[in-house]
Amino acid sequence: MRTSRRIFLGAGYLAGFVAVVVAMGLWEYRQLWSGLQLRPNLLVLMPLAAFWLFRFAYPQVATASLGLLLAALAGLALSLFSAAESRPVARWAVAVGGAVWLGYLPGFLLLLYVAGHGSGAELVLLILGVSVLGDTAAYLAGSAFGRRPFFPRISPSKTWEGAVAGWLLPTVAVGLLLPVVLPATPIG
């Protein structure tokens, strides 16, 4: 039995876990935009992100691309029926951007797991681990040393010092741990 099968219960359980994490991220993404009085439409954000996420989980489903197109166009059509003062096209664009960021990109976790050739689970654990490490480092460094605001209109408590720590520590961790996770992968 491959290592990845022993670590996780299987691709279906991992897909469910990633879907829950993505849904939480989408909700937070929507809340962040409320600081700019521009909330992405949930009817666009959630289904489009789900299509992109599960396109990687189930690559054999040929209709995924058609579903993506229909979800994006249906979302635009629904947005156009909103009142002009609610900035419907901007809300649609923010929703599509969030769906790409939080649906398409995490879908690669599922793709890594499925096509990991024996190290898929380790890659997923590494990616999730350094993400948590980065968020924790950003919070701790920002709380202890943060003086200069990063994006005060969106999130007033974020600082440049926290952002640098949130970028630097995961970068170093990946540099140290990737050769352990993928020892036979040539660099270059």
PDB file of C-alpha atoms in Angstrom:
ATOM      1  CA  MET A   1       0.000   0.000   0.000  1.00  0.00           C
ATOM      2  CA  ARG A   2       1.355   3.414  -0.921  1.00  0.00           C
ATOM      3  CA  THR A   3       2.367   5.795   1.859  1.00  0.00           C
ATOM      4  CA  SER A   4      -0.273   8.323   0.838  1.00  0.00           C
ATOM      5  CA  ARG A   5      -3.044   5.732   1.237  1.00  0.00           C
ATOM      6  CA  ARG A   6      -1.880   4.944   4.771  1.00  0.00           C
ATOM      7  CA  ILE A   7      -1.776   8.604   5.837  1.00  0.00           C
ATOM      8  CA  PHE A   8      -5.209   9.598   4.520  1.00  0.00           C
ATOM      9  CA  LEU A   9      -8.389   7.636   4.196  1.00  0.00           C
ATOM     10  CA  GLY A  10      -8.464   8.393   0.480  1.00  0.00           C
ATOM     11  CA  ALA A  11      -8.979  11.077  -2.123  1.00  0.00           C
ATOM     12  CA  GLY A  12     -12.692  11.475  -1.347  1.00  0.00           C
ATOM     13  CA  TYR A  13     -12.026  12.305   2.304  1.00  0.00           C
ATOM     14  CA  LEU A  14      -9.231  14.679   1.355  1.00  0.00           C
ATOM     15  CA  ALA A  15     -11.516  16.376  -1.183  1.00  0.00           C
ATOM     16  CA  GLY A  16     -14.141  16.840   1.536  1.00  0.00           C
ATOM     17  CA  PHE A  17     -11.585  18.275   3.959  1.00  0.00           C
ATOM     18  CA  VAL A  18     -10.187  20.672   1.361  1.00  0.00           C
ATOM     19  CA  ALA A  19     -13.760  21.693   0.412  1.00  0.00           C
ATOM     20  CA  VAL A  20     -14.526  22.625   4.032  1.00  0.00           C
ATOM     21  CA  VAL A  21     -11.289  24.620   4.336  1.00  0.00           C
ATOM     22  CA  VAL A  22     -11.991  26.362   1.008  1.00  0.00           C
ATOM     23  CA  ALA A  23     -15.561  27.215   2.088  1.00  0.00           C
ATOM     24  CA  MET A  24     -14.210  28.793   5.280  1.00  0.00           C
ATOM     25  CA  GLY A  25     -11.671  30.729   3.225  1.00  0.00           C
ATOM     26  CA  LEU A  26     -14.363  31.930   0.832  1.00  0.00           C
ATOM     27  CA  TRP A  27     -16.477  33.175   3.724  1.00  0.00           C
ATOM     28  CA  GLU A  28     -13.488  35.059   5.178  1.00  0.00           C
ATOM     29  CA  TYR A  29     -12.658  36.444   1.724  1.00  0.00           C
ATOM     30  CA  ARG A  30     -16.184  37.778   1.433  1.00  0.00           C
ATOM     31  CA  GLN A  31     -15.979  39.368   4.886  1.00  0.00           C
ATOM     32  CA  LEU A  32     -12.665  41.061   4.030  1.00  0.00           C
ATOM     33  CA  TRP A  33     -14.224  42.783   1.030  1.00  0.00           C
ATOM     34  CA  SER A  34     -16.944  44.233   3.230  1.00  0.00           C
ATOM     35  CA  GLY A  35     -14.274  46.639   4.526  1.00  0.00           C
ATOM     36  CA  LEU A  36     -14.373  48.212   1.059  1.00  0.00           C
ATOM     37  CA  GLN A  37     -18.188  48.009   0.845  1.00  0.00           C
ATOM     38  CA  LEU A  38     -17.874  45.483  -1.979  1.00  0.00           C
ATOM     39  CA  ARG A  39     -19.074  42.022  -1.027  1.00  0.00           C
ATOM     40  CA  PRO A  40     -18.712  39.369  -3.719  1.00  0.00           C
ATOM     41  CA  ASN A  41     -21.931  37.637  -4.696  1.00  0.00           C
ATOM     42  CA  LEU A  42     -22.123  34.246  -2.932  1.00  0.00           C
ATOM     43  CA  LEU A  43     -24.130  32.805  -5.833  1.00  0.00           C
ATOM     44  CA  VAL A  44     -21.069  33.362  -8.015  1.00  0.00           C
ATOM     45  CA  LEU A  45     -18.283  32.846  -5.488  1.00  0.00           C
ATOM     46  CA  MET A  46     -19.247  29.493  -3.963  1.00  0.00           C
ATOM     47  CA  PRO A  47     -20.355  27.477  -7.032  1.00  0.00           C
ATOM     48  CA  LEU A  48     -17.517  28.736  -9.212  1.00  0.00           C
ATOM     49  CA  ALA A  49     -14.923  27.923  -6.551  1.00  0.00           C
ATOM     50  CA  ALA A  50     -16.485  24.473  -6.102  1.00  0.00           C
ATOM     51  CA  PHE A  51     -16.321  23.790  -9.844  1.00  0.00           C
ATOM     52  CA  TRP A  52     -12.654  24.746  -9.956  1.00  0.00           C
ATOM     53  CA  LEU A  53     -11.788  22.801  -6.818  1.00  0.00           C
ATOM     54  CA  PHE A  54     -13.462  19.569  -7.867  1.00  0.00           C
ATOM     55  CA  ARG A  55     -12.267  19.816 -11.437  1.00  0.00           C
ATOM     56  CA  PHE A  56      -8.919  18.672 -10.042  1.00  0.00           C
ATOM     57  CA  ALA A  57     -10.388  16.149  -7.618  1.00  0.00           C
ATOM     58  CA  TYR A  58     -12.236  14.396 -10.428  1.00  0.00           C
ATOM     59  CA  PRO A  59     -10.270  15.125 -13.616  1.00  0.00           C
ATOM     60  CA  GLN A  60     -12.061  12.356 -15.495  1.00  0.00           C
ATOM     61  CA  VAL A  61     -15.300  14.395 -15.518  1.00  0.00           C
ATOM     62  CA  ALA A  62     -15.197  15.999 -18.953  1.00  0.00           C
ATOM     63  CA  THR A  63     -18.053  18.418 -18.323  1.00  0.00           C
ATOM     64  CA  ALA A  64     -16.169  20.391 -15.667  1.00  0.00           C
ATOM     65  CA  SER A  65     -14.990  23.015 -18.162  1.00  0.00           C
ATOM     66  CA  LEU A  66     -18.521  23.539 -19.433  1.00  0.00           C
ATOM     67  CA  GLY A  67     -19.722  23.869 -15.830  1.00  0.00           C
ATOM     68  CA  LEU A  68     -17.075  26.521 -15.159  1.00  0.00           C
ATOM     69  CA  LEU A  69     -18.136  28.550 -18.149  1.00  0.00           C
ATOM     70  CA  LEU A  70     -21.839  28.276 -17.309  1.00  0.00           C
ATOM     71  CA  ALA A  71     -21.255  29.214 -13.656  1.00  0.00           C
ATOM     72  CA  ALA A  72     -19.244  32.311 -14.609  1.00  0.00           C
ATOM     73  CA  LEU A  73     -21.774  33.457 -17.217  1.00  0.00           C
ATOM     74  CA  ALA A  74     -24.792  32.739 -14.997  1.00  0.00           C
ATOM     75  CA  GLY A  75     -23.143  34.723 -12.226  1.00  0.00           C
ATOM     76  CA  LEU A  76     -22.571  37.662 -14.548  1.00  0.00           C
ATOM     77  CA  ALA A  77     -26.176  37.508 -15.753  1.00  0.00           C
ATOM     78  CA  LEU A  78     -27.501  37.429 -12.173  1.00  0.00           C
ATOM     79  CA  SER A  79     -25.223  40.320 -11.222  1.00  0.00           C
ATOM     80  CA  LEU A  80     -26.522  42.460 -14.067  1.00  0.00           C
ATOM     81  CA  PHE A  81     -30.038  42.284 -12.618  1.00  0.00           C
ATOM     82  CA  SER A  82     -28.818  43.972  -9.423  1.00  0.00           C
ATOM     83  CA  ALA A  83     -29.245  47.679  -8.794  1.00  0.00           C
ATOM     84  CA  ALA A  84     -26.492  49.791 -10.387  1.00  0.00           C
ATOM     85  CA  GLU A  85     -25.564  51.449  -7.095  1.00  0.00           C
ATOM     86  CA  SER A  86     -24.537  48.028  -5.710  1.00  0.00           C
ATOM     87  CA  ARG A  87     -21.755  47.882  -8.361  1.00  0.00           C
ATOM     88  CA  PRO A  88     -22.842  44.505  -9.771  1.00  0.00           C
ATOM     89  CA  VAL A  89     -20.003  44.027 -12.271  1.00  0.00           C
ATOM     90  CA  ALA A  90     -17.386  44.876  -9.640  1.00  0.00           C
ATOM     91  CA  ARG A  91     -19.028  42.403  -7.227  1.00  0.00           C
ATOM     92  CA  TRP A  92     -19.006  39.757  -9.964  1.00  0.00           C
ATOM     93  CA  ALA A  93     -15.326  40.414 -10.737  1.00  0.00           C
ATOM     94  CA  VAL A  94     -14.391  40.171  -7.056  1.00  0.00           C
ATOM     95  CA  ALA A  95     -16.352  36.907  -6.812  1.00  0.00           C
ATOM     96  CA  VAL A  96     -14.617  35.420  -9.875  1.00  0.00           C
ATOM     97  CA  GLY A  97     -11.229  36.522  -8.531  1.00  0.00           C
ATOM     98  CA  GLY A  98     -11.944  34.925  -5.170  1.00  0.00           C
ATOM     99  CA  ALA A  99     -13.148  31.731  -6.815  1.00  0.00           C
ATOM    100  CA  VAL A 100      -9.926  31.514  -8.809  1.00  0.00           C
ATOM    101  CA  TRP A 101      -7.769  32.223  -5.786  1.00  0.00           C
ATOM    102  CA  LEU A 102      -9.604  30.018  -3.310  1.00  0.00           C
ATOM    103  CA  GLY A 103     -11.055  27.352  -5.612  1.00  0.00           C
ATOM    104  CA  TYR A 104      -8.642  26.895  -8.497  1.00  0.00           C
ATOM    105  CA  LEU A 105      -5.388  27.110  -6.534  1.00  0.00           C
ATOM    106  CA  PRO A 106      -6.361  24.758  -3.654  1.00  0.00           C
ATOM    107  CA  GLY A 107      -7.531  22.335  -6.324  1.00  0.00           C
ATOM    108  CA  PHE A 108      -3.859  21.664  -6.937  1.00  0.00           C
ATOM    109  CA  LEU A 109      -3.695  20.063  -3.464  1.00  0.00           C
ATOM    110  CA  LEU A 110      -6.116  17.445  -4.713  1.00  0.00           C
ATOM    111  CA  LEU A 111      -4.195  17.072  -7.945  1.00  0.00           C
ATOM    112  CA  LEU A 112      -0.923  16.616  -6.021  1.00  0.00           C
ATOM    113  CA  TYR A 113      -2.539  13.954  -3.888  1.00  0.00           C
ATOM    114  CA  VAL A 114      -4.014  12.051  -6.817  1.00  0.00           C
ATOM    115  CA  ALA A 115      -0.893  12.297  -9.006  1.00  0.00           C
ATOM    116  CA  GLY A 116       1.679  12.326  -6.193  1.00  0.00           C
ATOM    117  CA  HIS A 117       3.294   9.012  -7.151  1.00  0.00           C
ATOM    118  CA  GLY A 118       3.647   7.847  -3.558  1.00  0.00           C
ATOM    119  CA  SER A 119       4.361  11.233  -2.005  1.00  0.00           C
ATOM    120  CA  GLY A 120       1.066  13.009  -2.593  1.00  0.00           C
ATOM    121  CA  ALA A 121       0.007  12.999   1.055  1.00  0.00           C
ATOM    122  CA  GLU A 122       3.392  14.277   2.151  1.00  0.00           C
ATOM    123  CA  LEU A 123       3.178  17.134  -0.351  1.00  0.00           C
ATOM    124  CA  VAL A 124      -0.310  18.066   0.825  1.00  0.00           C
ATOM    125  CA  LEU A 125       0.812  17.974   4.464  1.00  0.00           C
ATOM    126  CA  LEU A 126       3.827  20.133   3.628  1.00  0.00           C
ATOM    127  CA  ILE A 127       1.712  22.708   1.798  1.00  0.00           C
ATOM    128  CA  LEU A 128      -0.944  22.861   4.508  1.00  0.00           C
ATOM    129  CA  GLY A 129       1.699  22.908   7.230  1.00  0.00           C
ATOM    130  CA  VAL A 130       3.640  25.816   5.778  1.00  0.00           C
ATOM    131  CA  SER A 131       0.383  27.699   5.218  1.00  0.00           C
ATOM    132  CA  VAL A 132      -0.475  27.366   8.905  1.00  0.00           C
ATOM    133  CA  LEU A 133       3.133  28.210   9.792  1.00  0.00           C
ATOM    134  CA  GLY A 134       2.977  31.354   7.659  1.00  0.00           C
ATOM    135  CA  ASP A 135      -0.300  32.542   9.188  1.00  0.00           C
ATOM    136  CA  THR A 136       0.998  31.865  12.694  1.00  0.00           C
ATOM    137  CA  ALA A 137       4.314  33.625  12.028  1.00  0.00           C
ATOM    138  CA  ALA A 138       2.492  36.626  10.541  1.00  0.00           C
ATOM    139  CA  TYR A 139       0.209  36.873  13.555  1.00  0.00           C
ATOM    140  CA  LEU A 140       2.971  36.496  16.154  1.00  0.00           C
ATOM    141  CA  ALA A 141       5.435  38.832  14.432  1.00  0.00           C
ATOM    142  CA  GLY A 142       2.727  41.373  13.692  1.00  0.00           C
ATOM    143  CA  SER A 143       1.524  41.287  17.294  1.00  0.00           C
ATOM    144  CA  ALA A 144       5.014  41.588  18.758  1.00  0.00           C
ATOM    145  CA  PHE A 145       6.817  43.858  16.289  1.00  0.00           C
ATOM    146  CA  GLY A 146       4.147  45.268  13.986  1.00  0.00           C
ATOM    147  CA  ARG A 147       4.182  49.041  13.611  1.00  0.00           C
ATOM    148  CA  ARG A 148       3.362  49.836   9.970  1.00  0.00           C
ATOM    149  CA  PRO A 149      -0.131  48.938   8.681  1.00  0.00           C
ATOM    150  CA  PHE A 150      -0.258  46.711   5.614  1.00  0.00           C
ATOM    151  CA  PHE A 151      -3.785  47.291   4.239  1.00  0.00           C
ATOM    152  CA  PRO A 152      -5.590  49.463   6.795  1.00  0.00           C
ATOM    153  CA  ARG A 153      -8.818  49.813   4.781  1.00  0.00           C
ATOM    154  CA  ILE A 154      -9.285  46.058   4.442  1.00  0.00           C
ATOM    155  CA  SER A 155      -7.755  44.733   7.657  1.00  0.00           C
ATOM    156  CA  PRO A 156      -6.466  47.401  10.042  1.00  0.00           C
ATOM    157  CA  SER A 157      -4.557  45.009  12.300  1.00  0.00           C
ATOM    158  CA  LYS A 158      -2.317  43.567   9.545  1.00  0.00           C
ATOM    159  CA  THR A 159       1.247  44.939   9.465  1.00  0.00           C
ATOM    160  CA  TRP A 160       4.210  44.872   7.095  1.00  0.00           C
ATOM    161  CA  GLU A 161       6.285  43.154   9.774  1.00  0.00           C
ATOM    162  CA  GLY A 162       3.730  40.361  10.020  1.00  0.00           C
ATOM    163  CA  ALA A 163       3.535  40.074   6.233  1.00  0.00           C
ATOM    164  CA  VAL A 164       7.311  39.682   5.949  1.00  0.00           C
ATOM    165  CA  ALA A 165       7.357  37.006   8.684  1.00  0.00           C
ATOM    166  CA  GLY A 166       4.412  35.255   7.013  1.00  0.00           C
ATOM    167  CA  TRP A 167       6.377  35.087   3.772  1.00  0.00           C
ATOM    168  CA  LEU A 168       9.882  34.395   5.116  1.00  0.00           C
ATOM    169  CA  LEU A 169       9.286  31.535   7.557  1.00  0.00           C
ATOM    170  CA  PRO A 170       7.276  29.310   5.151  1.00  0.00           C
ATOM    171  CA  THR A 171       9.829  29.950   2.399  1.00  0.00           C
ATOM    172  CA  VAL A 172      12.664  28.752   4.632  1.00  0.00           C
ATOM    173  CA  ALA A 173      10.592  25.784   5.855  1.00  0.00           C
ATOM    174  CA  VAL A 174       9.826  24.649   2.298  1.00  0.00           C
ATOM    175  CA  GLY A 175      13.483  25.035   1.363  1.00  0.00           C
ATOM    176  CA  LEU A 176      14.465  22.762   4.235  1.00  0.00           C
ATOM    177  CA  LEU A 177      11.625  20.221   4.037  1.00  0.00           C
ATOM    178  CA  LEU A 178      11.052  19.794   0.302  1.00  0.00           C
ATOM    179  CA  PRO A 179      14.226  17.692  -0.204  1.00  0.00           C
ATOM    180  CA  VAL A 180      12.961  15.386   2.573  1.00  0.00           C
ATOM    181  CA  VAL A 181       9.475  15.072   1.035  1.00  0.00           C
ATOM    182  CA  LEU A 182      10.705  14.710  -2.547  1.00  0.00           C
ATOM    183  CA  PRO A 183      14.245  13.314  -2.239  1.00  0.00           C
ATOM    184  CA  ALA A 184      14.442  11.942  -5.787  1.00  0.00           C
ATOM    185  CA  THR A 185      13.110  15.032  -7.566  1.00  0.00           C
ATOM    186  CA  PRO A 186      15.839  16.838  -9.508  1.00  0.00           C
ATOM    187  CA  ILE A 187      15.867  20.614  -9.199  1.00  0.00           C
ATOM    188  CA  GLY A 188      16.112  22.539 -12.423  1.00  0.00           C
TER     189      GLY A 188
END
